[in-house]
Structures are given as structure tokens and as C-alpha cells.
Coordinates of C-alpha atoms and ligand atoms in Angstrom, one line a residue:
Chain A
X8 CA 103.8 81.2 106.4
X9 CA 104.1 79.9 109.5
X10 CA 100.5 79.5 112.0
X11 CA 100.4 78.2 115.2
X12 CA 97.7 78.6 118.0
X13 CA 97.0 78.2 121.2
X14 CA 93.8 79.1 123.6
X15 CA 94.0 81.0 126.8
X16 CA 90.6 80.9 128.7
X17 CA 87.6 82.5 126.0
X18 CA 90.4 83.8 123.6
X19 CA 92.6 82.0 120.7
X20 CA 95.7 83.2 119.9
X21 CA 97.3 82.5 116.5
X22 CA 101.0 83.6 115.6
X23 CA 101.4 83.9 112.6
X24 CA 105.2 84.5 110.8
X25 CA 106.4 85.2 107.1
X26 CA 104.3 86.5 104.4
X27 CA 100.4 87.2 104.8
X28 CA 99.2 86.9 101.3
X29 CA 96.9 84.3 99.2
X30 CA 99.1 81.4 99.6
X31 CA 99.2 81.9 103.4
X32 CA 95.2 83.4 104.2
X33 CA 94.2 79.6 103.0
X34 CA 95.8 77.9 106.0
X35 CA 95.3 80.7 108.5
X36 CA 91.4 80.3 107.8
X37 CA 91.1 76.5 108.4
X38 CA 93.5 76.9 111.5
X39 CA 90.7 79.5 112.9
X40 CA 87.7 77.4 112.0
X41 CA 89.0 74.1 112.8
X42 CA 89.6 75.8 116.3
X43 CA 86.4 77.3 116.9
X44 CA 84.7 73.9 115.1
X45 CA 86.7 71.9 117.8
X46 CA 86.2 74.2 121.2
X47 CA 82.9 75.5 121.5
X48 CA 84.4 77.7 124.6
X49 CA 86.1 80.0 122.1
X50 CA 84.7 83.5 121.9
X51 CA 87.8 85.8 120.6
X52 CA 90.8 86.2 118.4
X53 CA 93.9 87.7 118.7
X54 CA 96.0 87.5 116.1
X55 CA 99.5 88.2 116.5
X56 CA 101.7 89.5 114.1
X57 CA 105.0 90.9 115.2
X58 CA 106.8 87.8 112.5
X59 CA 105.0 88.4 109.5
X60 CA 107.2 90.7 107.4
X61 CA 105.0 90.9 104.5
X62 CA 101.4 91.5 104.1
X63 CA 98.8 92.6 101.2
X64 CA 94.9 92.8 101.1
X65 CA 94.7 89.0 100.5
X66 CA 95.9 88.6 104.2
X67 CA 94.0 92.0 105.4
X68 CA 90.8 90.1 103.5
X69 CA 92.0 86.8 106.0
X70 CA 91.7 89.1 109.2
X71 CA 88.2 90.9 107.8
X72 CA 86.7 87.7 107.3
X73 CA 87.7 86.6 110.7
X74 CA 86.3 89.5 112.5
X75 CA 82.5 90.0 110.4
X76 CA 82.5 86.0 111.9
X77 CA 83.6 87.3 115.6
X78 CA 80.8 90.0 115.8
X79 CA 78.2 87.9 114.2
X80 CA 78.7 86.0 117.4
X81 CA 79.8 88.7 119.7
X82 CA 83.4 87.9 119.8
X83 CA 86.0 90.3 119.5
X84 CA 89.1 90.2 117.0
X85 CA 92.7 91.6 118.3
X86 CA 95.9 92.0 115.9
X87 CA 99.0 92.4 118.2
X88 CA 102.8 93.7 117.2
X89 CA 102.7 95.1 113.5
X90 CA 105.9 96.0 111.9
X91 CA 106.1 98.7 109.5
X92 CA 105.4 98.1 106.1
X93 CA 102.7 95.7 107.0
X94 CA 100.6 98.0 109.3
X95 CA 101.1 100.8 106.6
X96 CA 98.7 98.0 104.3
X97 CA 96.9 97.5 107.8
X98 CA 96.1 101.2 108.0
X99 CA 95.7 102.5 104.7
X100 CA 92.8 99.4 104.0
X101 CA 90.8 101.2 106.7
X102 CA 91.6 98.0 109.2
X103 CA 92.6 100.2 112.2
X104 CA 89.1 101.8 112.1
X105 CA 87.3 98.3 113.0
X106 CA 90.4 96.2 114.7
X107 CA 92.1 97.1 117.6
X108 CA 95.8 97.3 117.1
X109 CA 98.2 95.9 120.7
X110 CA 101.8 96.3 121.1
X111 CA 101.7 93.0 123.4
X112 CA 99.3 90.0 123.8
X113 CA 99.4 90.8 127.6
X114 CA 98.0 94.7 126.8
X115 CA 95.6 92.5 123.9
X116 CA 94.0 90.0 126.9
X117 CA 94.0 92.6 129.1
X118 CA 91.5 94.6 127.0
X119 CA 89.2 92.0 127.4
Chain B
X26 CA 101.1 94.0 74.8
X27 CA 104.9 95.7 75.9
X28 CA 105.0 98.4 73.8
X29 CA 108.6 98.4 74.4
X30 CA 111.6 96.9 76.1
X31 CA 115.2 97.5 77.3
X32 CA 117.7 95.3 77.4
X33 CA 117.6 94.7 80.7
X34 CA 114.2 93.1 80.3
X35 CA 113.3 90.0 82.2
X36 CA 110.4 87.9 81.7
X37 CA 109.1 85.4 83.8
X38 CA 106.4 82.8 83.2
X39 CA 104.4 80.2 85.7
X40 CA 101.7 79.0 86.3
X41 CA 98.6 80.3 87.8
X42 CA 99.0 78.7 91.3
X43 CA 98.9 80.6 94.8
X44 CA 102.2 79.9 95.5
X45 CA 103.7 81.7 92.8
X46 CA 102.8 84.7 94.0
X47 CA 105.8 84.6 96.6
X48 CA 107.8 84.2 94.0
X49 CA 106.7 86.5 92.1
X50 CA 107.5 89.2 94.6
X51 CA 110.7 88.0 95.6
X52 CA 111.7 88.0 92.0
X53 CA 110.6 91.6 91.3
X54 CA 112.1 92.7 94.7
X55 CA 115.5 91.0 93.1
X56 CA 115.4 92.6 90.0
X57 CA 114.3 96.3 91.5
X58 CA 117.4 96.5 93.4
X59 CA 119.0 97.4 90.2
X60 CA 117.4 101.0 91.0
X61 CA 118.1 103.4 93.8
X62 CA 115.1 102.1 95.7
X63 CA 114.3 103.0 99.4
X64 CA 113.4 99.9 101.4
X65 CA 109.9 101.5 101.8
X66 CA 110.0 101.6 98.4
X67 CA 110.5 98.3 97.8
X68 CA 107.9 97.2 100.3
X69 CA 105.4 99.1 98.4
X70 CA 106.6 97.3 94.9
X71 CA 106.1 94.1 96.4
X72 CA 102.7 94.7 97.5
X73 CA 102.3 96.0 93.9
X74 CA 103.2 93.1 92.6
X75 CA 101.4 91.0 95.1
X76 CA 98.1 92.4 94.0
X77 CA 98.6 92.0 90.3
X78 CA 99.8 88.3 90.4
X79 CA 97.1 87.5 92.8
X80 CA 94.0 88.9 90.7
X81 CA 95.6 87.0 87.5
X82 CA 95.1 83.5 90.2
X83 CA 92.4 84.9 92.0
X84 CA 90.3 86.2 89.3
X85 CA 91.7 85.8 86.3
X86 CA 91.6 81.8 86.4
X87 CA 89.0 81.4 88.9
X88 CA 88.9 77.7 89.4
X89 CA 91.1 77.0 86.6
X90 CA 94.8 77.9 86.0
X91 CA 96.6 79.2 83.3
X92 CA 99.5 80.9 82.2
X93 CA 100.5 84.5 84.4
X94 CA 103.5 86.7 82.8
X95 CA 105.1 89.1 85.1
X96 CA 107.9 91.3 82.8
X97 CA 109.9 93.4 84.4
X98 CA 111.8 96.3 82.7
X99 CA 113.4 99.3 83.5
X100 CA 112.8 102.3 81.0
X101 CA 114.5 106.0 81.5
X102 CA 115.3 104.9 85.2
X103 CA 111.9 103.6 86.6
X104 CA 110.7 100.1 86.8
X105 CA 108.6 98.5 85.0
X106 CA 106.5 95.7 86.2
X107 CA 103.7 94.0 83.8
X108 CA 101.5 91.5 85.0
X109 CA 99.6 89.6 82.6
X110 CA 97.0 86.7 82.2
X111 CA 95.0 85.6 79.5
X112 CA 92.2 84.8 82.1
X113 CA 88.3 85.8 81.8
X114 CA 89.2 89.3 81.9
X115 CA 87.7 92.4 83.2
X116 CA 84.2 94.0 82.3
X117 CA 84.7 97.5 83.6
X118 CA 88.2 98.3 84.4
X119 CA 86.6 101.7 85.9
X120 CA 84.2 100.3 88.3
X121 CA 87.3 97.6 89.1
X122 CA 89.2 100.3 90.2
X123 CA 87.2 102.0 92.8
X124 CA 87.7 100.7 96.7
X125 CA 85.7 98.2 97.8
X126 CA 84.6 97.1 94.5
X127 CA 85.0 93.3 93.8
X128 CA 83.0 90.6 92.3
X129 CA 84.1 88.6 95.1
X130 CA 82.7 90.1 98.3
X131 CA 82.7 87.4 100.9
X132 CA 86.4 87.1 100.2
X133 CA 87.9 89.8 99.1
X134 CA 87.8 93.7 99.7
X135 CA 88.3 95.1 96.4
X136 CA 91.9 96.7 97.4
X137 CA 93.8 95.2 95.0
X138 CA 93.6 97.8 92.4
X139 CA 93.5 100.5 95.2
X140 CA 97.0 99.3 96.2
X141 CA 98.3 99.6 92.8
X142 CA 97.3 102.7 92.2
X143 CA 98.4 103.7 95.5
X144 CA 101.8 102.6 95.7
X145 CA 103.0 102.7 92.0
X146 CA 103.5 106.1 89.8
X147 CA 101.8 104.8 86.9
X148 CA 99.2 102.5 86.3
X149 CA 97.6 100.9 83.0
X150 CA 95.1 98.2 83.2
X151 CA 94.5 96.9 79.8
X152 CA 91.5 93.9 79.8
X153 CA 89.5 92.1 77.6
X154 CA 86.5 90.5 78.4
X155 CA 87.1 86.5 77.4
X156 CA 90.8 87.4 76.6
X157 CA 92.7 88.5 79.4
X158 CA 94.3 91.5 81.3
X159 CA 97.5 93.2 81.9
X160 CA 98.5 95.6 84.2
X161 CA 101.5 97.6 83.3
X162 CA 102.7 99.4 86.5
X163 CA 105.8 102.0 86.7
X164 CA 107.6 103.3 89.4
X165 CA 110.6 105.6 89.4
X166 CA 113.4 105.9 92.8
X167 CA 112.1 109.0 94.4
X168 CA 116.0 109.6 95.6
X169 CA 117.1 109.1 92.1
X170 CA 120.6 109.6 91.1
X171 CA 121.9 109.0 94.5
X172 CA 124.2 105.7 94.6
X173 CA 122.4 102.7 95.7
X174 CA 123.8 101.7 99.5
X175 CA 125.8 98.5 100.4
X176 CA 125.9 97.2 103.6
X177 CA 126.4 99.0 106.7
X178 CA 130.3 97.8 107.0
X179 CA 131.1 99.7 104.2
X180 CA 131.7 103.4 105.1
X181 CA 131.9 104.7 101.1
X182 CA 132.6 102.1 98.2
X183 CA 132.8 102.6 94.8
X184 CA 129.6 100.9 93.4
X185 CA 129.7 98.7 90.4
Chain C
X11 CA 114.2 70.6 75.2
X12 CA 112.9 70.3 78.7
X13 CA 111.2 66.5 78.6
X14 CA 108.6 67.1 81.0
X15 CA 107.2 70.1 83.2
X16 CA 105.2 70.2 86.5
X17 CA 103.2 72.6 87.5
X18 CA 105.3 74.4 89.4
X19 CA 107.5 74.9 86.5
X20 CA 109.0 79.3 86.2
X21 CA 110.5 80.0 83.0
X22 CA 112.7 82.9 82.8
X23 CA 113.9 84.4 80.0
X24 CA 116.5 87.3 79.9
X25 CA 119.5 88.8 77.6
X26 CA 122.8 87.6 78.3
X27 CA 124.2 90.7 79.8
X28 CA 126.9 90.3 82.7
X29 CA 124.0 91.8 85.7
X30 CA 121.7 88.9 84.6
X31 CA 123.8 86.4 86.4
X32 CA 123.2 87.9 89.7
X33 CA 119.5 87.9 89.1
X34 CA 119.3 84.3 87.5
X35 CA 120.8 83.4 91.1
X36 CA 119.0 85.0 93.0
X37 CA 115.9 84.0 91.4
X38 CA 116.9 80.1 91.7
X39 CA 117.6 80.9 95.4
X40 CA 114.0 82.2 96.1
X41 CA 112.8 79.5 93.9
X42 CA 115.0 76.8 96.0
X43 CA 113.1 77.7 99.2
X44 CA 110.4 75.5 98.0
X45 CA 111.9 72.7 99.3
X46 CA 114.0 71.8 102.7
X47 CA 117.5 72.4 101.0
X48 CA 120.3 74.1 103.6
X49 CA 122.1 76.8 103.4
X50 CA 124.9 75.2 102.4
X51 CA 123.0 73.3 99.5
X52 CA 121.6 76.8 98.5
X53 CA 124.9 78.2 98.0
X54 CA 125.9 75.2 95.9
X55 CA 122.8 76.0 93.8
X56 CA 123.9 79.4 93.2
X57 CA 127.3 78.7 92.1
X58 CA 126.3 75.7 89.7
X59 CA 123.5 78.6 88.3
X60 CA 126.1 81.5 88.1
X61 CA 128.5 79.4 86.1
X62 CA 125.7 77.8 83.5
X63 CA 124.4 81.1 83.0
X64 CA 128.1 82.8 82.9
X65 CA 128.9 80.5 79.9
X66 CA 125.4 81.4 78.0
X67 CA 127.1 85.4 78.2
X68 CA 130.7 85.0 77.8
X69 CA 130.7 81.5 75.6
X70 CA 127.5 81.0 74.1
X71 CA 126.8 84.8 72.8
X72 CA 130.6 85.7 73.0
X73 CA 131.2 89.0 71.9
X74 CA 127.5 89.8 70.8
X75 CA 124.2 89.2 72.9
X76 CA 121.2 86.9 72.8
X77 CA 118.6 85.1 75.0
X78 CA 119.2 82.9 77.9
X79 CA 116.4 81.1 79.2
X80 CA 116.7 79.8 83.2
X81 CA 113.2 76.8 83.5
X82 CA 113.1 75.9 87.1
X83 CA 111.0 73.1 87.8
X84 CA 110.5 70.8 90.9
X85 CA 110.1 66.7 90.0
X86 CA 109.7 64.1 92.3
X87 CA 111.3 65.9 94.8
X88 CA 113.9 67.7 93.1
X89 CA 115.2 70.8 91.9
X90 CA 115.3 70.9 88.5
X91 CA 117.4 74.1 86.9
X92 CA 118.2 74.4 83.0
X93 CA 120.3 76.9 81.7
X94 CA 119.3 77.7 77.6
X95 CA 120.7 79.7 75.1
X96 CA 120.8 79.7 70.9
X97 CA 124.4 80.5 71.1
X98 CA 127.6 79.2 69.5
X99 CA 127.1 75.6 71.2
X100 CA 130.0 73.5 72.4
X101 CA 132.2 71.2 70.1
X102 CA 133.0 68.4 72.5
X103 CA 130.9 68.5 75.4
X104 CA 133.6 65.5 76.7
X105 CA 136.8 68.1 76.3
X106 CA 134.9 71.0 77.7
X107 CA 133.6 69.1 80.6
X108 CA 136.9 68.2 82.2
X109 CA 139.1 70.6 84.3
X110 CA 141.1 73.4 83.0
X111 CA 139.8 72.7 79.6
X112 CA 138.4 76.7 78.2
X113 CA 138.4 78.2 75.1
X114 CA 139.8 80.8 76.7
X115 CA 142.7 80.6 78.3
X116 CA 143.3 84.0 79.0
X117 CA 140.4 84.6 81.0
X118 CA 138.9 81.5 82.4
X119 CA 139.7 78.6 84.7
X120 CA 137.8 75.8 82.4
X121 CA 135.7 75.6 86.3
X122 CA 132.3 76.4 85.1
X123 CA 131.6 72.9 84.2
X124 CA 133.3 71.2 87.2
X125 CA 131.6 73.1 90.1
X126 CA 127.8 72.2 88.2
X127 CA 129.0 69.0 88.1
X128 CA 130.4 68.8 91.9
X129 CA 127.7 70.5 93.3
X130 CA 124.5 69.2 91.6
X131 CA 123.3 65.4 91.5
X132 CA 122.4 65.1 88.0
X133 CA 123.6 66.9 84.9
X134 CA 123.1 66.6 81.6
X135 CA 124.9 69.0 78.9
X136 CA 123.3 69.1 75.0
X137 CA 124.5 71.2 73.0
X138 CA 124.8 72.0 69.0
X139 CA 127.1 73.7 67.1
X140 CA 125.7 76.7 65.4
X141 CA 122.7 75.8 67.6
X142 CA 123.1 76.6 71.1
X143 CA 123.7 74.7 75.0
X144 CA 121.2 73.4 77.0
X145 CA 122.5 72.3 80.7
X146 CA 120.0 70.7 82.7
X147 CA 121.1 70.2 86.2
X148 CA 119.5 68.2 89.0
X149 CA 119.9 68.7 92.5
X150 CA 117.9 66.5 95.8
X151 CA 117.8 67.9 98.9
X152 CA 119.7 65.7 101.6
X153 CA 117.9 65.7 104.0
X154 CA 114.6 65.1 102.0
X155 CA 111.3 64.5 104.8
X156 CA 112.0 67.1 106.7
X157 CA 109.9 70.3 106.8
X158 CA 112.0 73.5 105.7
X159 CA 113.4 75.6 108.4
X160 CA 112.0 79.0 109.7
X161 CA 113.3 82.1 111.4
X162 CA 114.9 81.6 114.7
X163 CA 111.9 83.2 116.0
X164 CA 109.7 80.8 116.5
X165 CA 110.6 77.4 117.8
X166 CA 108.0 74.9 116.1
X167 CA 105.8 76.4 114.1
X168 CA 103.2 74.6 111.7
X169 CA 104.9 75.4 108.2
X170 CA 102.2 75.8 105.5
Chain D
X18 CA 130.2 94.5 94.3
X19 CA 131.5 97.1 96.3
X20 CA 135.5 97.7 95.4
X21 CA 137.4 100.1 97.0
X22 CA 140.9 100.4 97.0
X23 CA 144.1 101.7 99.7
X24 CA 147.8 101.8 99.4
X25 CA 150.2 100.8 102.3
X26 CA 154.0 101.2 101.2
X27 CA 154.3 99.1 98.4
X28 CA 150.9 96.9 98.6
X29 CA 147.5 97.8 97.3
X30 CA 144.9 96.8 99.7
X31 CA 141.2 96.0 97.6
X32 CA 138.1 95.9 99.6
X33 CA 135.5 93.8 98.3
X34 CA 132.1 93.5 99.5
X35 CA 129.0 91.8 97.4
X36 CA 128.9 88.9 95.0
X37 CA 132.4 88.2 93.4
X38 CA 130.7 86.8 89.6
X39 CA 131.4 87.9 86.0
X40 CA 130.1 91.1 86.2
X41 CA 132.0 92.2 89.5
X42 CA 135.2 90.6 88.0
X43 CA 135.3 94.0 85.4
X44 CA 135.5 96.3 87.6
X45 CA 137.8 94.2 90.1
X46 CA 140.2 93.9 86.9
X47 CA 140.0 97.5 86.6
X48 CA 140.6 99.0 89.5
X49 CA 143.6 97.2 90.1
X50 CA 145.4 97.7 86.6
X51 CA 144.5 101.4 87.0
X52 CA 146.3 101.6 90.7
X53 CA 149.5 99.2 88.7
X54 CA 149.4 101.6 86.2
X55 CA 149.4 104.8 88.2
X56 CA 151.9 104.0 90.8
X57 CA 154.7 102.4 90.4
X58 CA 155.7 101.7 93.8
X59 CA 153.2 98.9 93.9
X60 CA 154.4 95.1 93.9
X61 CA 152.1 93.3 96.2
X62 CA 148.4 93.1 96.5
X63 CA 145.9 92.3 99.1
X64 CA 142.1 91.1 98.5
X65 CA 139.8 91.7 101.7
X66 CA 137.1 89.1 101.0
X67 CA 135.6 89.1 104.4
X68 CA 132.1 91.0 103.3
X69 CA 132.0 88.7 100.0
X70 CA 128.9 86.6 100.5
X71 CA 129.9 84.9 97.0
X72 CA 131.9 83.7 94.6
X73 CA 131.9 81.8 91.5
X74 CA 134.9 80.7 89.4
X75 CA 134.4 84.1 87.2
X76 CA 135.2 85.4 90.5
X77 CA 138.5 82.8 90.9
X78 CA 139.5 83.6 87.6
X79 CA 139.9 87.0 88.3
X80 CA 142.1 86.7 91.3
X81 CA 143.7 84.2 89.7
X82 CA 145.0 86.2 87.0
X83 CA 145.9 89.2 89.3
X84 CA 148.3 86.3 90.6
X85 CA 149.8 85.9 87.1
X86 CA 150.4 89.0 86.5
X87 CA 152.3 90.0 90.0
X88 CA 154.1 86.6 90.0
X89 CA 155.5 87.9 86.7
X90 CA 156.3 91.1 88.2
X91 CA 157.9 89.2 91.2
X92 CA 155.1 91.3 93.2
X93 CA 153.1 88.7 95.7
X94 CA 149.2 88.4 95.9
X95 CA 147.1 87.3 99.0
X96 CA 143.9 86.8 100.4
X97 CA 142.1 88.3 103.6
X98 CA 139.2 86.7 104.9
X99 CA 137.2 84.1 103.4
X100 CA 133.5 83.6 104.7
X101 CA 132.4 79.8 104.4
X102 CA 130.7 79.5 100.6
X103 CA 133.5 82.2 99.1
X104 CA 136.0 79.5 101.2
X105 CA 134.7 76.3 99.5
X106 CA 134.5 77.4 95.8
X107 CA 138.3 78.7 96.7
X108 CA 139.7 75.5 97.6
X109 CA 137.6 73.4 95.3
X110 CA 139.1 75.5 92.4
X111 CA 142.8 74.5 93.5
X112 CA 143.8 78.3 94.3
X113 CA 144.5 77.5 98.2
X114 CA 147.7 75.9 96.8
X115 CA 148.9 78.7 95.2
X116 CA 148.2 81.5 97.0
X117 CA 147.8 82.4 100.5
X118 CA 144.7 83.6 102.7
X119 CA 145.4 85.6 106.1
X120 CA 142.9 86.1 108.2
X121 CA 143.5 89.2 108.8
X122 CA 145.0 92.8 106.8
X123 CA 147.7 92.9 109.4
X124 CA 148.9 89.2 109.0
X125 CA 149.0 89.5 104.9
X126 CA 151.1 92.3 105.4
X127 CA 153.2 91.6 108.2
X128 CA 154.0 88.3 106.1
X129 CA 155.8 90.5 103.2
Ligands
LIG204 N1 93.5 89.8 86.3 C1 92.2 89.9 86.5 N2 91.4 89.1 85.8 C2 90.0 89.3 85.9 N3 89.4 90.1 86.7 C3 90.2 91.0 87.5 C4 91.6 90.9 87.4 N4 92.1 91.8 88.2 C5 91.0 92.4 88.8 N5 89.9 91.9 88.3 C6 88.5 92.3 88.7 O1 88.6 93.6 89.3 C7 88.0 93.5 90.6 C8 88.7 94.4 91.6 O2 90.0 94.0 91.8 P1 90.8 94.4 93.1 O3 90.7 95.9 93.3 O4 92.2 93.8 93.0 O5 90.1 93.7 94.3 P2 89.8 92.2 94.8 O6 91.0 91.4 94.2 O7 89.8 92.3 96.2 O8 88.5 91.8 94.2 C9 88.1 92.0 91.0 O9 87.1 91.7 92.0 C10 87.9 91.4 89.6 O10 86.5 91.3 89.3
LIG205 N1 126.8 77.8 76.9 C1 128.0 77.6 76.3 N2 128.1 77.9 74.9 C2 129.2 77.7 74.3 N3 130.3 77.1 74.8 C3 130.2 76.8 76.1 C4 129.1 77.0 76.9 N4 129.3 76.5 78.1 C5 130.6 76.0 78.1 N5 131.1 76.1 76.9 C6 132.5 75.7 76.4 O1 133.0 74.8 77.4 C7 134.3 75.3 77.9 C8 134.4 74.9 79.4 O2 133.4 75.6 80.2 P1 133.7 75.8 81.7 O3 134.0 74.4 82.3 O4 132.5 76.4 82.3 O5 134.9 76.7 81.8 P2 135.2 78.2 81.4 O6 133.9 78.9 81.5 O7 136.1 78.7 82.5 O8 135.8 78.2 80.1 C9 134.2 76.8 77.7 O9 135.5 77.3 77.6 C10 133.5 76.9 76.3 O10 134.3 76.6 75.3

């Protein structure tokens, strides 16, 4: 999998692309933490997903763990752009009652 | 542990590495196209999969790695997917089974299983504690019996 | 009769049956992606697998059926394939090897063993009569050091 | 493989699409002895390759005998579209030589 991030003001944004499973949730954790480790300005996450054509609860347990360490300090965690298959596994793990799902980044930052 | 296999039987062996997983499911995704599977369909085999494999790394070596089996059949038109380690094993396959249920709870959400069951027609989890586990998993085409499609250039081919 | 194995070693084992050969292929591919080979490089993969495994069904097990076993390994760099099979074995591995040369006429070219030879780096052919073939066939990516290519997507991602 | 088959006059027109291997090669055989065998008007025959993603020498060998057994017949065999990989193992194999690839239908035939 492909991860690559960037910050915009309060918010990181990590793209992720290819397949969200075990192999993958290991270097989309330390790409997070080394970010928030590195720029104590960070507050939120959005994650988006509109390249990642594969997903199972390894990479849904990658995006839980990410937001119980948002709230703990307030921050809020955003998944944008979820093609089928994967927000099926998105949904029916109970993720779209805690996570706000966005079509765009733009309607994701906006939110904020 | 197969109680029985077809001819068109594969069986694949690797080690018990996070990486293999991807394989894994590329493999089985390979193989299922031999069956009049819907592309959904397929997605939800490869999540299948995905789960299985991953416990046998996840769980089933934890901090060690060993040998993972996945054996792929196809018997009376359904596939046939086992998934098997000869990791620590599983104490209560029942309590396993349930959502949210996991002995690893600051990682993982205890979906695995939930998935399985979920997205497969038929699920057997067979453990032993100290031994090993294998999780036989069968799913037949819902559309069965109509001819698998080709690509969209090809109005109506004879399929072979 | 695999010297040495690395971690990331699969081991597949299947009957020789005619649709096995597309699955064998396949299987290599996904396997392949591991490292930075081309598209071009892939397809030369595929042929040199489709012809090894083609003479396990139609040579080595001609006329009845047995097991062929694919072991895909990675070492030092390199894709490692071997093609085994307890099959009829070859006579003179020196006669069969050149072009045109086939046991059966009829049918085959007497390719098989010239496009594994042009399109992989390494090859080694062992076989015993009575015993079976093993063909073990090494290919390096060329452009080695480079990290694999993604989707068109994304212009410089961080590959993991 | 996908093998479907036309007639124009006296030429049978095969459309292949898939992976051209030893197990494709049986039916390819077949279809085309059965169309020989049902109409005797047919001398010449035309293999559209242009949705073959692959091809092995199984594959050669097939067309390769197909050529035997028209040149026999004084009947003439070509080739329609070849994409890149099919292309190479073709002209590796020595069968650009003997027979020759159109790229289109209409130039095959209007060569007869
Ligand atoms: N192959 C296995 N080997 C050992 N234990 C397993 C295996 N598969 C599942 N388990 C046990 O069953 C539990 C539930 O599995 P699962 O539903 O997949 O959730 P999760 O993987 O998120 O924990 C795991 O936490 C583990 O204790
Ligand atoms: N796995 C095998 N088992 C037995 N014989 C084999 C095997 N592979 C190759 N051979 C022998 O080597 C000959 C040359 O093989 P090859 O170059 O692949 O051409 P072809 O398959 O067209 O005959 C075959 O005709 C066969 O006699």
C-alpha cells in the first residue's frame, strides 16, 4: 500500500492507495504517529481513501485505533472517498456509526 | 483435516509472514474465477480469506512464524477455501466467534470471524489448543449455472 | 530438490490438468509483484511458467495425471520459479533443450524449452527417467533499485 | 478463452479473446475442424487475436498446425491483430515467416 501525508493548518491528511490489510495498517500507523510525534500543531485526521481497492478489519482496526487516540485528545478523525466493496467492510464493522464518511477532502476540512 | 478433495484442488503453502496475506487473496481470487462469481462476490471471498490468513499470522504465531496452508477446492460447484496453521490454537471457538471478541483488544476488533461468517455460506472452525486451527469456509455462485462473463468487447462467446 | 528456501518461499501444489496452467501463471504473476519487475518482464514470466508447467501435463504425466509442484521463492534479489513433477522425466535434457526438438511432433513446436531459456536469466533442467523434471528458473529484475511502480493515480507515493 | 466463430464466402473468421495456452488450444482445435468438417466451402481461415492478452507456444502450436493443415488443402491461414506480448512470443517462435498478420479483418480478407 501506498501512504503519503501531508498537513493543512490543525489537520493531517493521509492518502492512502492499494490494499488496507495487516501488511499495510503497520506503515499507516507509524506514518500517523511519526507525524503527530514530529508537529505538535496536529489536532485531526482525515484519512482519505478513494485508491484503496481492498480493505478488511485489519485496516478498519488501523482507522479505530487512530480515532480512540484522536478523542482521547479531542481531535477528530475523517475517512474521505470509499469505493464499494471497502465501505461495505466500513459499514457493516459498525465504523460509520463513530467516523464521519466525506465524498471530498474539501466537504471533510470544511466540517471542521 | 480435508475430508475430501476434487481434482481441481490447489494447495498452497508459505510462511506465516504479513505479507503473504496479499497473496493469499490474490491467489484465491485467481482460482475462484473458475466459478460463476459476481464481482461482489469475489470481494467478499477475498475479505474471507483475508481474515483467515491473517488470524493464522496474527494469532496463530503471535511473535513467531510458522507454516499457514490455504487449500482451495471446488466441490458440487461451490468453493472451497481452508485456511490452516498449526499455531497455538483456539480455546473457545464459540466465544471467538462472537463480535467484538478478541484476545487482542488494543489492536484488533474481534471481526475476523464475524466477516467469515458473514460473507461465506458455510463456516467450520476446527482448533486445538497447542495444535492448531483450520477454518474450512464454502461459498457457492449465487447466479449459478449462468456462463461466467468475458470482457465487455465480446458481445456472446462460446466459453471454454 | 530446491537447495535453499527463504522465507518468503510459496509452494504450490496442484494436478496436472490443462486449467492449472492458467492458475500456475497467474499465481507467479501476483507473486512477481514483490519486486520492481515491468510489465514486459511479467509477461516473460508468465510464458517461461506456462510452458514448464505445460510439459509437467502434457510430457511429464502424458496421458494420465499426477502432481505438479510450482515453489516460488525470492533470493538475493531474484525471482526464483521451479516447476516439479514425478512424471516420465526427460532422456537427454541436451536434445530436448534445443529448438524444434519434441517428442511430439504432431502436436508441439519443441518451444517450451527455448522461450524459459530466452526469457529467464538462469535455468537449470534435472530430470530422471522414471523419476520426474525439475526446472528451476531464475529471473533479476533489470532495473533492480528502483521502487515498484503504482497506479497512475498517484504520482509519488511512499510504497510500503 | 472466449472462441467464437463466422463465415465470409469461403473464409472462416475465429474470434479469440483470453489466454491462448494448452487448455484454450482444445477447444480452438475444435471449433475449427468442426466448421472444416461441416462446410465444405471453406478454404481459408482468419484468427482475430486482437483481445488475446496471451500466448504461449501451446498456443503457437495450435495455429501452427491449422497452417499445415490448410496449406495441405491449398486453403490460406492468417492473423488479425496481435497485442504486444501475443506479438513477441509470435515472432520469437519463427511463425511471422510463414504466415501473415493483418491488422485488421478487412485487410486479411481483401488480401485473398
Ligand atoms: N488461527 C487462529 N489461531 C489462534 N487463535 C485464533 C485464530 N483465529 C482466531 N483466533 C482467536 O479468535 C479470536 C477472534 O478472532 P477474530 O474474530 O478474527 O478477531 P480478531 O482477529 O480481531 O481478534 C482472536 O482474537 C483469537 O484469540
Ligand atoms: N516435464 C517434462 N517431463 C517429461 N518430458 C519433458 C518435460 N519437459 C520437457 N520434456 C521433453 O522435452 C521435449 C522438449 O520440450 P519443449 O522444448 O518444451 O517442447 P515441446 O513441449 O513443444 O515438446 C518435450 O517434447 C519432451 O520430450
Amino acid at each position: 500500500m501506498g501512504v503519503v501525508a501531508k498537513r493543512i493548518g490543525q489537520t493531517l491528511i493521509v492518502y492512502l492507495d492499494g490494499e488496507f490489510d495487516l501488511h499495510a495498517a503497520g506503515p499507516f500507523k507509524t506514518v500517523v504517529a511519526d507525524a503527530f510525534a514530529r508537529d505538535e500543531r496536529l489536532r485531526h485526521l482525515i484519512i482519505k481513501m478513494s485508491d484503496v481497492t481492498f480493505m478488511d478489519s485489519s485496516g478498519v482496526g488501523a482507522i479505530l485505533g487512530r480515532y480512540r487516540d484522536l478523542r482521547e485528545r479531542g481531535g477528530r478523525l475523517m475517512v474521505v472517498g470509499l469505493q464499494m466493496p471497502v465501505r461495505k467492510v466500513f459499514d457493516f464493522s459498525g465504523m460509520s456509526r463513530v467516523i464521519s464518511v466525506f465524498e471530498s477532502e474539501g466537504h471533510a476540512l470544511a466540517s471542521l | 483435516m480435508s475430508p475430501s478433495i476434487s481434482d481441481q484442488c490447489v494447495k498452497i503453502e508459505f510462511l506465516s509472514l504479513p505479507e503473504n496475506v496479499a497473496f493469499a487473496r490474490a491467489a484465491v481470487a485467481v482460482f475462484a474465477s473458475r466459478l460463476d462469481f459476481t464481482v461482489d462476490e469475489i470481494d467478499e471471498i477475498k475479505v474471507a480469506t483475508s481474515e483467515a490468513v491473517s488470524n493464522s499470522v496474527v494469532h496463530g504465531y503471535r511473535g513467531t512464524s510458522g507454516e499457514v496452508r490455504l487449500i482451495l477446492d471446488v466441490q458440487d460447484g461451490a468453493l472451497v477455501i481452508t485456511v490452516e496453521d498449526d499455531g497455538c490454537g483456539i480455546k473457545d471457538v464459540a466465544w471467538a466467534t462472537q463480535a467484538a471478541h478478541t484476545t487482542e483488544p488494543e489492536e484488533r476488533m474481534g471481526l475476523g470471524l464475524v466477516f467469515i461468517h458473514e460473507y461465506m455460506n458455510d463456516v467450520v472452525v476446527r482448533s486445538k489448543p497447542g495444535r492448531g486451527t483450520s477454518v474450512r469456509m464454502l461459498k457457492a455462485p449465487v447466479q449459478a449455472g449462468r456462463p461466467p462473463e468475458s470482457g465487455p468487447s465480446r458481445p456472446t462467446p462460446v466459453q471454454h
